[in-house]
Short mmCIF file of C-alpha atoms in Angstrom, two decimals:
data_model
loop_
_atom_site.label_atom_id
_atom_site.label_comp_id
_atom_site.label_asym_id
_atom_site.label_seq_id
_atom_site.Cartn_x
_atom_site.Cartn_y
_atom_site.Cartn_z
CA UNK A 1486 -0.01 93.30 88.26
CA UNK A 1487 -1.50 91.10 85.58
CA UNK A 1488 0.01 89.14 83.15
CA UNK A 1489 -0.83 90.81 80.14
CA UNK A 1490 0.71 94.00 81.99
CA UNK A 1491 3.38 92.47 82.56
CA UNK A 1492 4.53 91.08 79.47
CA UNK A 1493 3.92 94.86 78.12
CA UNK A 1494 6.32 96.08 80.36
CA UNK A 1495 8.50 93.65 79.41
CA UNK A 1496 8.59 93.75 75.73
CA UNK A 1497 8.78 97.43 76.00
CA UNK A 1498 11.84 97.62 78.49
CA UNK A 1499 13.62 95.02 75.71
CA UNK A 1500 13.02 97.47 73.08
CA UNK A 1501 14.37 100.40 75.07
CA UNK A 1502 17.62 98.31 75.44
CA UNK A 1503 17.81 96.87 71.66
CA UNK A 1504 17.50 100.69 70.47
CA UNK A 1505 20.53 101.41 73.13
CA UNK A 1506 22.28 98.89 71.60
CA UNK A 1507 22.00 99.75 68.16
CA UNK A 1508 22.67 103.39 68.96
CA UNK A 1509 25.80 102.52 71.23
CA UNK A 1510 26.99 99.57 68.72
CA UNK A 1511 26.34 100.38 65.27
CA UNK A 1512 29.57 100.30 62.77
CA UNK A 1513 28.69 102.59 60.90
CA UNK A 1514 27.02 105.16 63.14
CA UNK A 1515 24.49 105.68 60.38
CA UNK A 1516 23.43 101.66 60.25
CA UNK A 1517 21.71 103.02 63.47
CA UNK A 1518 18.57 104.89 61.43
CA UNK A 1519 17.86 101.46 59.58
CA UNK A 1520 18.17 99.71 62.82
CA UNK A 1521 15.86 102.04 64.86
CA UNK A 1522 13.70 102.21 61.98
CA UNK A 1523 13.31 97.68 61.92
CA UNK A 1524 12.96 98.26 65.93
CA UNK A 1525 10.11 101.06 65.82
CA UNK A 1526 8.25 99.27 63.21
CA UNK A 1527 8.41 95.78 64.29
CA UNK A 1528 9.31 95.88 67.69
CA UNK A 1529 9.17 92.51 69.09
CA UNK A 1530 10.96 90.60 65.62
CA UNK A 1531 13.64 93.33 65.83
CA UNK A 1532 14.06 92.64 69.50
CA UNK A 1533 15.51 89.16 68.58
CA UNK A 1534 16.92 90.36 65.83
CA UNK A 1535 19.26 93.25 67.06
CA UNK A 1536 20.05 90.72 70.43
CA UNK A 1537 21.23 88.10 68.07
CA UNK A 1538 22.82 90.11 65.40
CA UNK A 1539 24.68 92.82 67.25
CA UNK A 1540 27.50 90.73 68.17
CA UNK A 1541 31.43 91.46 67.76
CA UNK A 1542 32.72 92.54 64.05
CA UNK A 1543 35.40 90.42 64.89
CA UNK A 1544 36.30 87.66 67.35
CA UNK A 1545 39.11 87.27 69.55
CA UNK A 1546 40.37 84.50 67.43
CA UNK A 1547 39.97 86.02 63.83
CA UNK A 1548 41.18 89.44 64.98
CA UNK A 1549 44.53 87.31 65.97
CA UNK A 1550 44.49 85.38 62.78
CA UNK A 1551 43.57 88.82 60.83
CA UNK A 1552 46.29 90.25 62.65
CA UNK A 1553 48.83 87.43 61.71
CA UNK A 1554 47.48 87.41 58.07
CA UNK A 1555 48.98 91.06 57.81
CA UNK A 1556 52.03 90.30 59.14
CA UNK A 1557 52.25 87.52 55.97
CA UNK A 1558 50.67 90.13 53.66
CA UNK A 1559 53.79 92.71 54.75
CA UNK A 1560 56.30 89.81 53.36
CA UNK A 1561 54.19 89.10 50.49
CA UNK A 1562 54.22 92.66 49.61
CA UNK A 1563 58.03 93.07 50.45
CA UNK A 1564 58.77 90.07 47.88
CA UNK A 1565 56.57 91.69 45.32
CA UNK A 1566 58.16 94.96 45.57
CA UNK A 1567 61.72 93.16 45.39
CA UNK A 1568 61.06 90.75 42.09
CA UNK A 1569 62.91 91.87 38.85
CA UNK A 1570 59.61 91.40 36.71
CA UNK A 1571 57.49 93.60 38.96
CA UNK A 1572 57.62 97.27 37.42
CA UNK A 1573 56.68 99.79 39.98
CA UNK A 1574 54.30 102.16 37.63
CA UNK A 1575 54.73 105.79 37.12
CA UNK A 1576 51.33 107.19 38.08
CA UNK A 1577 49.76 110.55 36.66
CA UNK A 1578 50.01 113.00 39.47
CA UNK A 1579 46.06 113.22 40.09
CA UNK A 1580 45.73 109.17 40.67
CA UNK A 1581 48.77 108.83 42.66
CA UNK A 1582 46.86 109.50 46.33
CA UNK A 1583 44.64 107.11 45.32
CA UNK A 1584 47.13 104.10 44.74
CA UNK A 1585 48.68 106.08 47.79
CA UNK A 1586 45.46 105.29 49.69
CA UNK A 1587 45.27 101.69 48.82
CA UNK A 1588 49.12 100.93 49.83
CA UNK A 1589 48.37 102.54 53.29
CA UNK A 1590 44.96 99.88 54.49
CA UNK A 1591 45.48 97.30 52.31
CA UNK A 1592 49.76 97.19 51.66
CA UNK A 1593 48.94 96.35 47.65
CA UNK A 1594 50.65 98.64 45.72
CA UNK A 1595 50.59 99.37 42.55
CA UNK A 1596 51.83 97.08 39.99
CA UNK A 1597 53.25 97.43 36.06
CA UNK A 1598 53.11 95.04 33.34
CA UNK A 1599 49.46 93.44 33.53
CA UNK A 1600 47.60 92.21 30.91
CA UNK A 1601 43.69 92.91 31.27
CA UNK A 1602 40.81 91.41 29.28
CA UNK A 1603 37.21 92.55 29.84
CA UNK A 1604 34.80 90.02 29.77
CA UNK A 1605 31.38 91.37 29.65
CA UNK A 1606 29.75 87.66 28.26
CA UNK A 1607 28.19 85.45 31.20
CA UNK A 1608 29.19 82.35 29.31
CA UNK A 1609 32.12 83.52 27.86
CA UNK A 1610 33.42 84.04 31.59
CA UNK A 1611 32.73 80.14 32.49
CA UNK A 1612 33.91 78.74 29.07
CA UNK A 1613 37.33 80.64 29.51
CA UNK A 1614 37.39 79.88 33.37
CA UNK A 1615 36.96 75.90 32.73
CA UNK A 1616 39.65 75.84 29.83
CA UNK A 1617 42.32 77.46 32.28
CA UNK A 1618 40.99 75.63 35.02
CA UNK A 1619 42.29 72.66 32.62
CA UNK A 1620 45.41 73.80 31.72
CA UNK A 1621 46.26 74.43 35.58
CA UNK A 1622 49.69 73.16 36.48
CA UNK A 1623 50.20 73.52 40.00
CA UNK A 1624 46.78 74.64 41.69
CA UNK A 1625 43.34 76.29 41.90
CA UNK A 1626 41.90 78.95 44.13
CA UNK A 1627 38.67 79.95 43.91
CA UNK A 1628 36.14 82.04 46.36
CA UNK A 1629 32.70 82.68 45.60
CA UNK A 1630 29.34 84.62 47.26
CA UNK A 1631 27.19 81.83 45.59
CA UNK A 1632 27.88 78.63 44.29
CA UNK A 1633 25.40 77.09 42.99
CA UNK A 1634 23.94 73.29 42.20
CA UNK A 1635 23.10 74.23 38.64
CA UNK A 1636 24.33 73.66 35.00
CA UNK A 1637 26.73 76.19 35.81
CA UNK A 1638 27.97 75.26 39.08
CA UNK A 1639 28.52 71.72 37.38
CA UNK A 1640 30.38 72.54 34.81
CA UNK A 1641 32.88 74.27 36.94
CA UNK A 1642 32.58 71.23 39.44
CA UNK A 1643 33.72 68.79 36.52
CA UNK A 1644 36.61 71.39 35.45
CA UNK A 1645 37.52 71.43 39.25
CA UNK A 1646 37.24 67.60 39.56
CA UNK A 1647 39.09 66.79 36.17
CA UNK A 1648 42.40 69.16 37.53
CA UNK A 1649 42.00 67.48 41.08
CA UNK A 1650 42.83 63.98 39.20
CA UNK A 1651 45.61 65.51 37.69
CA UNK A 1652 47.22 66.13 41.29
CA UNK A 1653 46.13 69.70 40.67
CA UNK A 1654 45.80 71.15 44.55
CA UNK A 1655 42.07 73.18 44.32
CA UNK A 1656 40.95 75.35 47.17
CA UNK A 1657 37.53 76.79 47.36
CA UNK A 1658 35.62 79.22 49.29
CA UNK A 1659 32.17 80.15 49.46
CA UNK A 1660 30.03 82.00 51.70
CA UNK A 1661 28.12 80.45 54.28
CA UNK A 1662 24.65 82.63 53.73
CA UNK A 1663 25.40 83.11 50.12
CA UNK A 1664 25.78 79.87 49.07
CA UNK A 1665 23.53 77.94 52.02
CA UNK A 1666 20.68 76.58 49.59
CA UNK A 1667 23.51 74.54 47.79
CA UNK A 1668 26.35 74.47 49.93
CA UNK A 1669 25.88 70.56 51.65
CA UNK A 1670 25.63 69.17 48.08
CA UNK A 1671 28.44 71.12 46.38
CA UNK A 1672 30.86 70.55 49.49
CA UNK A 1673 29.79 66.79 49.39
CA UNK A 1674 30.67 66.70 45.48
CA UNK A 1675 34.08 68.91 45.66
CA UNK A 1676 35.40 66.61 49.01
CA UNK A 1677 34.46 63.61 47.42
CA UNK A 1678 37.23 64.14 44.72
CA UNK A 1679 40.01 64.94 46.58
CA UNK A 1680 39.46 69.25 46.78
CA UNK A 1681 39.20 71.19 50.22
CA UNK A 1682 35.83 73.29 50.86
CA UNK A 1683 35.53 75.97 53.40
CA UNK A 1684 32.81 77.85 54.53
CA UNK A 1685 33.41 81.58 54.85
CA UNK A 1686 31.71 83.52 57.97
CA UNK A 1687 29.41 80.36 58.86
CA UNK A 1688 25.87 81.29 60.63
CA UNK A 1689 25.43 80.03 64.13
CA UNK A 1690 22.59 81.08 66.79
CA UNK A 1691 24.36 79.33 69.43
CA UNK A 1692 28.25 79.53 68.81
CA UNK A 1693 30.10 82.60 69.97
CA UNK A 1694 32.73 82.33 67.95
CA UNK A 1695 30.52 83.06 64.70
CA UNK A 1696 30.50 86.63 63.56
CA UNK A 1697 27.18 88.74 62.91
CA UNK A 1698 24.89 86.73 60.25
CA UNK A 1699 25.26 89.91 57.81
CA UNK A 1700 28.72 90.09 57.59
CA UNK A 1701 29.22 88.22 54.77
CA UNK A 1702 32.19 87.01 52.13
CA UNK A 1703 31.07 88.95 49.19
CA UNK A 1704 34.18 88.31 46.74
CA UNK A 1705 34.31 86.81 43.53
CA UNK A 1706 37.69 85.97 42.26
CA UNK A 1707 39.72 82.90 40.74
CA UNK A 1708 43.58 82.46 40.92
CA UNK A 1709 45.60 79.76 38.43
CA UNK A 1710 49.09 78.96 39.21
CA UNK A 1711 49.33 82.19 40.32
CA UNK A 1712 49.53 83.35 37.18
CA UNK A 1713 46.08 84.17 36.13
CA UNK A 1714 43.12 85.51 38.53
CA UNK A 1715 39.48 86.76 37.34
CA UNK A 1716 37.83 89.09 39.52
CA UNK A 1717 34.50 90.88 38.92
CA UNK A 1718 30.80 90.05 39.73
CA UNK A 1719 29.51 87.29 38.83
CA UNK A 1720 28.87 84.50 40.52
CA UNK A 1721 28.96 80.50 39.96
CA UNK A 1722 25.31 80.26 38.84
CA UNK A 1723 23.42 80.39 36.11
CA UNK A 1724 22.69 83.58 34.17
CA UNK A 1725 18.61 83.04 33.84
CA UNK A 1726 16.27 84.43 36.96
CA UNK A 1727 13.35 83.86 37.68
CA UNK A 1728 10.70 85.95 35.71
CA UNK A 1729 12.81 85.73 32.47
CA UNK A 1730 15.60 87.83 33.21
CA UNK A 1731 18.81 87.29 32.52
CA UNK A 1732 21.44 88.61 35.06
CA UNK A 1733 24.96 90.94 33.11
CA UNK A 1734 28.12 91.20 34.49
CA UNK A 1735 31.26 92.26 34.16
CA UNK A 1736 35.25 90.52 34.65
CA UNK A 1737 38.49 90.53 34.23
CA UNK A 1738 40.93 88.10 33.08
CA UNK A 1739 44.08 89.25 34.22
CA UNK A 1740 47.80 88.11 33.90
CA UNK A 1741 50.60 89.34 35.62
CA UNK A 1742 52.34 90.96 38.91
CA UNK A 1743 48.61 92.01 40.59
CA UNK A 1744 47.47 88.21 40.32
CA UNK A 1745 49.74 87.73 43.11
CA UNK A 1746 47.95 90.38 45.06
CA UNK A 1747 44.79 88.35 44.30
CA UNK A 1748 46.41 84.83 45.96
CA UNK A 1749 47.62 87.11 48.89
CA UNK A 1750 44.17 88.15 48.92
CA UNK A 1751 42.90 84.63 49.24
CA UNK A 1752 45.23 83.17 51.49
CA UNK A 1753 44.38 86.13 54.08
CA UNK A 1754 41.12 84.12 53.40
CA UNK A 1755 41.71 80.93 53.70
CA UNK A 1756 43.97 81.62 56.77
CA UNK A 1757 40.82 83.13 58.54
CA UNK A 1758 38.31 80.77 58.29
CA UNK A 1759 40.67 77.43 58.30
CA UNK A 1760 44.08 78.62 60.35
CA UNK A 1761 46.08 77.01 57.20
CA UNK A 1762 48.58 79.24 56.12
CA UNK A 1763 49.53 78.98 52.26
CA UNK A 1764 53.16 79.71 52.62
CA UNK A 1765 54.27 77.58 49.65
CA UNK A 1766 56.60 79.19 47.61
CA UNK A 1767 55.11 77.84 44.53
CA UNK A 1768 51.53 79.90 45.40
CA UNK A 1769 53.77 83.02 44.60
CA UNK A 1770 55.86 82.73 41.59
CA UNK A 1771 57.82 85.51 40.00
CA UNK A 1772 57.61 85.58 36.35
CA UNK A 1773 58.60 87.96 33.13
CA UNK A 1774 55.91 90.95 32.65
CA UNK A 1775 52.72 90.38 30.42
CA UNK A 1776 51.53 93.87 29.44
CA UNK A 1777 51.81 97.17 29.85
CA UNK A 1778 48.92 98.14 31.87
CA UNK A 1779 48.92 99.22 35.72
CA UNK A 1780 46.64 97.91 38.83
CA UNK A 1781 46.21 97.44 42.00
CA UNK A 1782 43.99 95.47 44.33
CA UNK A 1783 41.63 96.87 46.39
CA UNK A 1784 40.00 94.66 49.59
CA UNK A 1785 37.80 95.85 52.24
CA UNK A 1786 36.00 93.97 54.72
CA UNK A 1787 34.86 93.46 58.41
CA UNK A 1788 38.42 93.25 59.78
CA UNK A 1789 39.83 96.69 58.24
CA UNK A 1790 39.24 99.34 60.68
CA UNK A 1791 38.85 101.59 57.99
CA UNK A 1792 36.75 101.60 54.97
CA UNK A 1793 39.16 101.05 51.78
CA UNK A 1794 36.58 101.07 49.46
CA UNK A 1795 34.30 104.04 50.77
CA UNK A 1796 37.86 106.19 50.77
CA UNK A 1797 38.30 104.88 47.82
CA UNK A 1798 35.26 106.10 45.98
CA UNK A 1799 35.47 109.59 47.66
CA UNK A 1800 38.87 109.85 46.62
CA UNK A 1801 37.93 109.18 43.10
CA UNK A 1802 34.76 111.10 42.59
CA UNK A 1803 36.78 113.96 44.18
CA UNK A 1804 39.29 113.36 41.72
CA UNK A 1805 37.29 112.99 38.44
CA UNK A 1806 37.74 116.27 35.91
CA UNK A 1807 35.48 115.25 33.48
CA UNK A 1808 33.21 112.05 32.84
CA UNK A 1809 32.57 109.79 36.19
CA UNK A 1810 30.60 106.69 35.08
CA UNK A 1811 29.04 104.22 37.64
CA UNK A 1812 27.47 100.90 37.03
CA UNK A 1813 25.81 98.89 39.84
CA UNK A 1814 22.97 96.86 40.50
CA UNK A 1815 22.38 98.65 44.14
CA UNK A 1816 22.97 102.33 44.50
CA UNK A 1817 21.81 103.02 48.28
CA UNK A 1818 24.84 105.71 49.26
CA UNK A 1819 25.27 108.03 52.21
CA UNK A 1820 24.94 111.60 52.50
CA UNK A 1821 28.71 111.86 52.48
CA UNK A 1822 28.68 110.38 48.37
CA UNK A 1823 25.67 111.58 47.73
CA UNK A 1824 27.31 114.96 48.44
CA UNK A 1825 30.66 114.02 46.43
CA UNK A 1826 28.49 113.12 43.59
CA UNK A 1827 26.75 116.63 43.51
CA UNK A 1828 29.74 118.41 43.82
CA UNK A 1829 30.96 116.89 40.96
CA UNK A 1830 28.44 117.05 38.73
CA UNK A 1831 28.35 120.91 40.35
CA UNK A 1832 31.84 121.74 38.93
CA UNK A 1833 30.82 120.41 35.59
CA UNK A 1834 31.76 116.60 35.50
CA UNK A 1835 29.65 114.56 33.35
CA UNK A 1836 28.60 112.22 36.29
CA UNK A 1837 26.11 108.85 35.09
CA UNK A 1838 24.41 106.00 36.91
CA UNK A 1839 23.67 102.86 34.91
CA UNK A 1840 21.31 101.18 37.12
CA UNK A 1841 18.84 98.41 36.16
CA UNK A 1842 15.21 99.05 35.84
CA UNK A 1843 13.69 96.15 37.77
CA UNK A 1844 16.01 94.41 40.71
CA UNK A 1845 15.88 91.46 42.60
CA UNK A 1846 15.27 93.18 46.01
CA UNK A 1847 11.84 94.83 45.87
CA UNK A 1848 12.95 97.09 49.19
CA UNK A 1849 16.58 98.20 47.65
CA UNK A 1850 14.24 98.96 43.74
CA UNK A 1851 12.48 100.81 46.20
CA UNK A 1852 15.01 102.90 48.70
CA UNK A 1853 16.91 102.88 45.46
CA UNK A 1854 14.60 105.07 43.66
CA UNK A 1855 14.15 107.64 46.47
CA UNK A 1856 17.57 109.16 45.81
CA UNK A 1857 16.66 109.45 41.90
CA UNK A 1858 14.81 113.62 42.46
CA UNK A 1859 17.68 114.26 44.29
CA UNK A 1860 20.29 113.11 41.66
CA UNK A 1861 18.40 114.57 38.85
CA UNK A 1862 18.28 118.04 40.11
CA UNK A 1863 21.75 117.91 40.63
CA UNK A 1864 22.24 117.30 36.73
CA UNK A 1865 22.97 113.91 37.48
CA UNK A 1866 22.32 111.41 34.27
CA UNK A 1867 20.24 108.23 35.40
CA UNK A 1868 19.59 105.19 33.02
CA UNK A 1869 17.60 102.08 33.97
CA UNK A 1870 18.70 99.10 31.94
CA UNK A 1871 16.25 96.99 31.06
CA UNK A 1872 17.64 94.16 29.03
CA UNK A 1873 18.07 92.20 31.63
CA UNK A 1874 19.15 92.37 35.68
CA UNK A 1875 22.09 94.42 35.23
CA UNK A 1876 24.62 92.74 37.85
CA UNK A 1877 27.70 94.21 37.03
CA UNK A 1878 30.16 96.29 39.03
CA UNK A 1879 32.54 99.20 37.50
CA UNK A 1880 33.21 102.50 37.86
CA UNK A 1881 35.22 104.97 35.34
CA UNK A 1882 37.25 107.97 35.77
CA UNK A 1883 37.95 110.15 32.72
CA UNK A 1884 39.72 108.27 30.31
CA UNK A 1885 42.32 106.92 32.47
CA UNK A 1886 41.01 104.98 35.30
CA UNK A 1887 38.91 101.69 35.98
CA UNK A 1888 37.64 100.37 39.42
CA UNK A 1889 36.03 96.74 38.92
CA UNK A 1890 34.53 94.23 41.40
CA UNK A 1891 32.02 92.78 43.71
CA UNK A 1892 31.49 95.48 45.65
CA UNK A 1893 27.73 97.81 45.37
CA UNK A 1894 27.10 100.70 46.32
CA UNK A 1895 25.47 100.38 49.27
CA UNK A 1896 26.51 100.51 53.13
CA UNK A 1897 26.69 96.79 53.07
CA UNK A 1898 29.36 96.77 50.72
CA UNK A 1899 31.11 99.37 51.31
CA UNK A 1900 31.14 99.00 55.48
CA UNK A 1901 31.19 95.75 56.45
CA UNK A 1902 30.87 92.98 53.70
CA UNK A 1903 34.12 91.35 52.41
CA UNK A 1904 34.70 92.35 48.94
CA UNK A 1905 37.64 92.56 46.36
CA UNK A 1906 37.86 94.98 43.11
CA UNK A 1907 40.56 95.85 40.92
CA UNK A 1908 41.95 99.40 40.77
CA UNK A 1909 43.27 99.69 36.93
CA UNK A 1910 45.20 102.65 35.48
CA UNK A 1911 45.09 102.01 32.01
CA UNK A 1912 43.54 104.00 28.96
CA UNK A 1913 43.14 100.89 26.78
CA UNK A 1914 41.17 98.82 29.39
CA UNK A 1915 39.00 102.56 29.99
CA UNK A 1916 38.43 102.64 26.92
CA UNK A 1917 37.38 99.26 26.06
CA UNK A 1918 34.75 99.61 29.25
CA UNK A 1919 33.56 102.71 27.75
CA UNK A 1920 32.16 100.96 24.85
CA UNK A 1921 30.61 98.23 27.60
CA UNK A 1922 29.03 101.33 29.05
CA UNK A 1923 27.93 102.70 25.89
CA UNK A 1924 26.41 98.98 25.06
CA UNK A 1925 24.50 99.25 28.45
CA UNK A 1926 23.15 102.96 27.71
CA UNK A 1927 21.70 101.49 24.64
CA UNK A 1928 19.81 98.66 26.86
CA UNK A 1929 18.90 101.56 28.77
CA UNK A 1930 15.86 104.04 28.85
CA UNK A 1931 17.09 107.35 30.39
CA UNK A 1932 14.81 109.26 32.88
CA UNK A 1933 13.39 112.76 32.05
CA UNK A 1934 13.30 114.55 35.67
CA UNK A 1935 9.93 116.05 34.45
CA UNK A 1936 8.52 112.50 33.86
CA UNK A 1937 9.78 111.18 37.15
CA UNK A 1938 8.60 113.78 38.88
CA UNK A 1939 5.23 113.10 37.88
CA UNK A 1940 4.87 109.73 39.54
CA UNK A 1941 2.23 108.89 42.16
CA UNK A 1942 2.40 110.34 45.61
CA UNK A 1943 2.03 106.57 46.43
CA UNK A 1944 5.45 105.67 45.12
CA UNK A 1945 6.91 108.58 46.80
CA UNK A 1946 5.64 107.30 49.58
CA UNK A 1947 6.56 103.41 49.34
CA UNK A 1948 10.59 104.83 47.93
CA UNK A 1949 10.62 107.45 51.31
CA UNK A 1950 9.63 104.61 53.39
CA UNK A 1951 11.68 101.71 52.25
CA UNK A 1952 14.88 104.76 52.27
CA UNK A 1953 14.35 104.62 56.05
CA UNK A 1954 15.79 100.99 56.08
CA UNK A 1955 18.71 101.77 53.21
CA UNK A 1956 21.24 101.81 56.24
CA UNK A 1957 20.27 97.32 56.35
CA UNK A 1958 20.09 96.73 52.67
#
């Protein structure tokens, strides 16, 4: 047998076996089509690919440590529930299996007596950040995707450094992949004054104990004193992209009982990827009510056998009676939402995507685009924003209802990424993100189903193509 032949057979008897793998090991089972799809195309890359990425969702060790960081979450929750100053919200009847939902994976329930700003201004969000960061009197938690070595990432460096010199303690977290262009130099600068740096989910090709390279740490949120938390999209990193665009998003400042949510949140974090356990008292403190408004966290990830935030959206889409608004810079669903979305635009819901016009990801603009005929014959509304990347990450119900966060959607978010959003059941905070939305439907240009239609048979072809790798993106 030659050598040639031989390396045929080979190569060909390792792609049988990574397209047994992917079909026997995929979470979820539909990740398989995007796999088969990298593994048919480019056989030999995808080889290595699926052998080094396929491993565990979870370790030995951090299933342990997840396990252990529930049993502290199921205390934290018990001492929420028990404090005088946390109001346990009455819910209208049609929302109430939703907070239901969220109690049962995540054990946050619902809270009373939140304040809630929305902050739709990418400066704004750092200016504000910085001056609380200032007027911190006991610590500083903060966990990013990116965190960047710009003006941006600076500025909150210096704001970070000034309260570390004040004997403020400061945690941070960033992601491993996310944050790997910048990550030696900011961890260098941040140790170097006194505040502790982890890496979340770091990348190894030879350690075990890592986790799969695209299971990442997706979460954006801040925590003060536990008093005061931000949560939303955006990133430590400055606004301007390349090409001239200028990336939106969307946060909230929020004060009250859910902020402790958010620390529990972070030390289920921390606890995973250092073994510290933040069990100070002082992390959690107990204080009078700030507002009237209701919310809840909501937190999926690699560890939670079930989906939170897929349920989640079903739940709510299912729920909607009359206007379901959703604003995301990747919309790559499943047949499952896709489905949900049609039947509620089918029983006459007003149901609108605000997506941008031109994306960072070239392959997600294009999968992205191959579900538009399909949305648009369902009487679905579609409008591309195009002042700007449009980065931010909220979803309406009615008049009553707000989900915001990190989280896309897209299988990557929704399945397996980490990510953190804020349930909120409150008709001033709708209503103020209603005029956000209207602001971004003004940016927007909506699409005319006849127009789209009309499009090249080459860009059908390029959007069908690129849709059989949506399951990866």
């Amino acid at each position: 047998m030659s050598d040639t032949l031989l390396l045929f057979l080979t190569l060909d008897w390792l792609a049988r076996f990574a397209i047994f793998a992917v079909i026997i090991f995929s979470r979820p089972a539909v990740g398989a089509q995007g796999w088969l799809a990298l593994v048919l195309v480019f056989p030999i890359p995808a080889i290595l690919v699926v052998l080094w990425a396929f491993r565990p969702l979870a370790t030995a060790r951090r299933r342990a440590r997840f396990a252990e960081a529930r049993r502290q979450l199921k205390i934290a929750r018990r001492q929420i529930l028990m404090s005088q100053h946390c109001s346990p919200p009455q819910l209208p009847a049609h929302l109430v299996r939703a907070a239901q939902l969220i109690e049962r994976v995540n054990l946050f329930p619902a809270v009373g007596g939140n304040n809630i700003e929305a902050l739709a201004d990418y400066q704004e969000v750092i200016d504000r950040l910085v001056a609380d960061i200032g007027t911190a009197r006991h610590h500083v938690h903060l966990t990013t995707y990116i965190f960047s070595d710009d003006a941006v990432g600076n500025q909150i460096i210096a704001a970070l450094v000034a309260a570390a010199s004040r004997g403020i303690e400061c945690r941070v977290l960033i992601d491993a992949l996310g944050s790997y262009w910048w990550s030696r130099r900011i961890i260098r600068k941040l140790r170097s004054c006194g505040i502790t740096v982890r890496r979340a989910l770091p990348v190894s090709l030879t350690n075990m104990e890592a986790l799969r390279p695209d299971l990442r740490n997706h979460r954006k949120l801040a925590v003060i004193d536990g008093r005061l938390g931000y949560i939303g999209s955006q990133n430590v990193i400055s606004a301007e992209l390349p090409g001239g665009q200028r990336s939106k998003e969307f946060v909230v400042r929020v004060n009250g009982p859910v902020v402790l949510q958010m620390q529990a949140l972070f030390a289920n974090d921390w606890f995973l990827e250092s073994g510290d356990l933040l069990s100070d008292g002082a992390l959690f403190p107990h204080e009078r009510s700030a507002g009237a408004a209701r919310a809840q966290l909501v937190a999926g990830g690699p560890e939670y056998r079930r989906s939170v935030i897929r349920l989640l959206l079903d739940a709510l889409v299912h729920t909607v009676e009359h206007r379901l608004v959703i604003t995301t810079p990747y919309f790559v669903p499943d047949e499952a939402l896709l489905l949900a979305l049609e039947g509620a635009a089918a029983r006459g819901v007003e149901v609108c995507l605000i997506l941008p016009k031109k994306g960072d990801h070239r392959l997600v603009d294009l999968a992205q685009r191959s579900f538009f005929d399909r949305m648009l014959e369902a009487g679905i509304d579609i409008h591309l924003y195009h002042r700007g990347f449009l980065h931010a990450k909220h979803v309406s119900v009615d008049d009553d209802l707000v989900l915001v966060g990190s989280m896309n959607i897209d299988l990557r978010s929704l399945e397996l990424n980490g990510e953190a959003g804020l349930l909120i059941y409150d008709q001033d905070t709708t209503a103020r993100l209603r005029e956000e939305e209207a602001r971004n439907i003004a940016g927007s240009e909506r699409l005319v189903r006849a127009e789209w239609n009309a499009r090249p048979a080459l860009a059908r072809a390029a959007e069908n193509a690129a849709r059989l790798f949506s399951p990866l993106l």
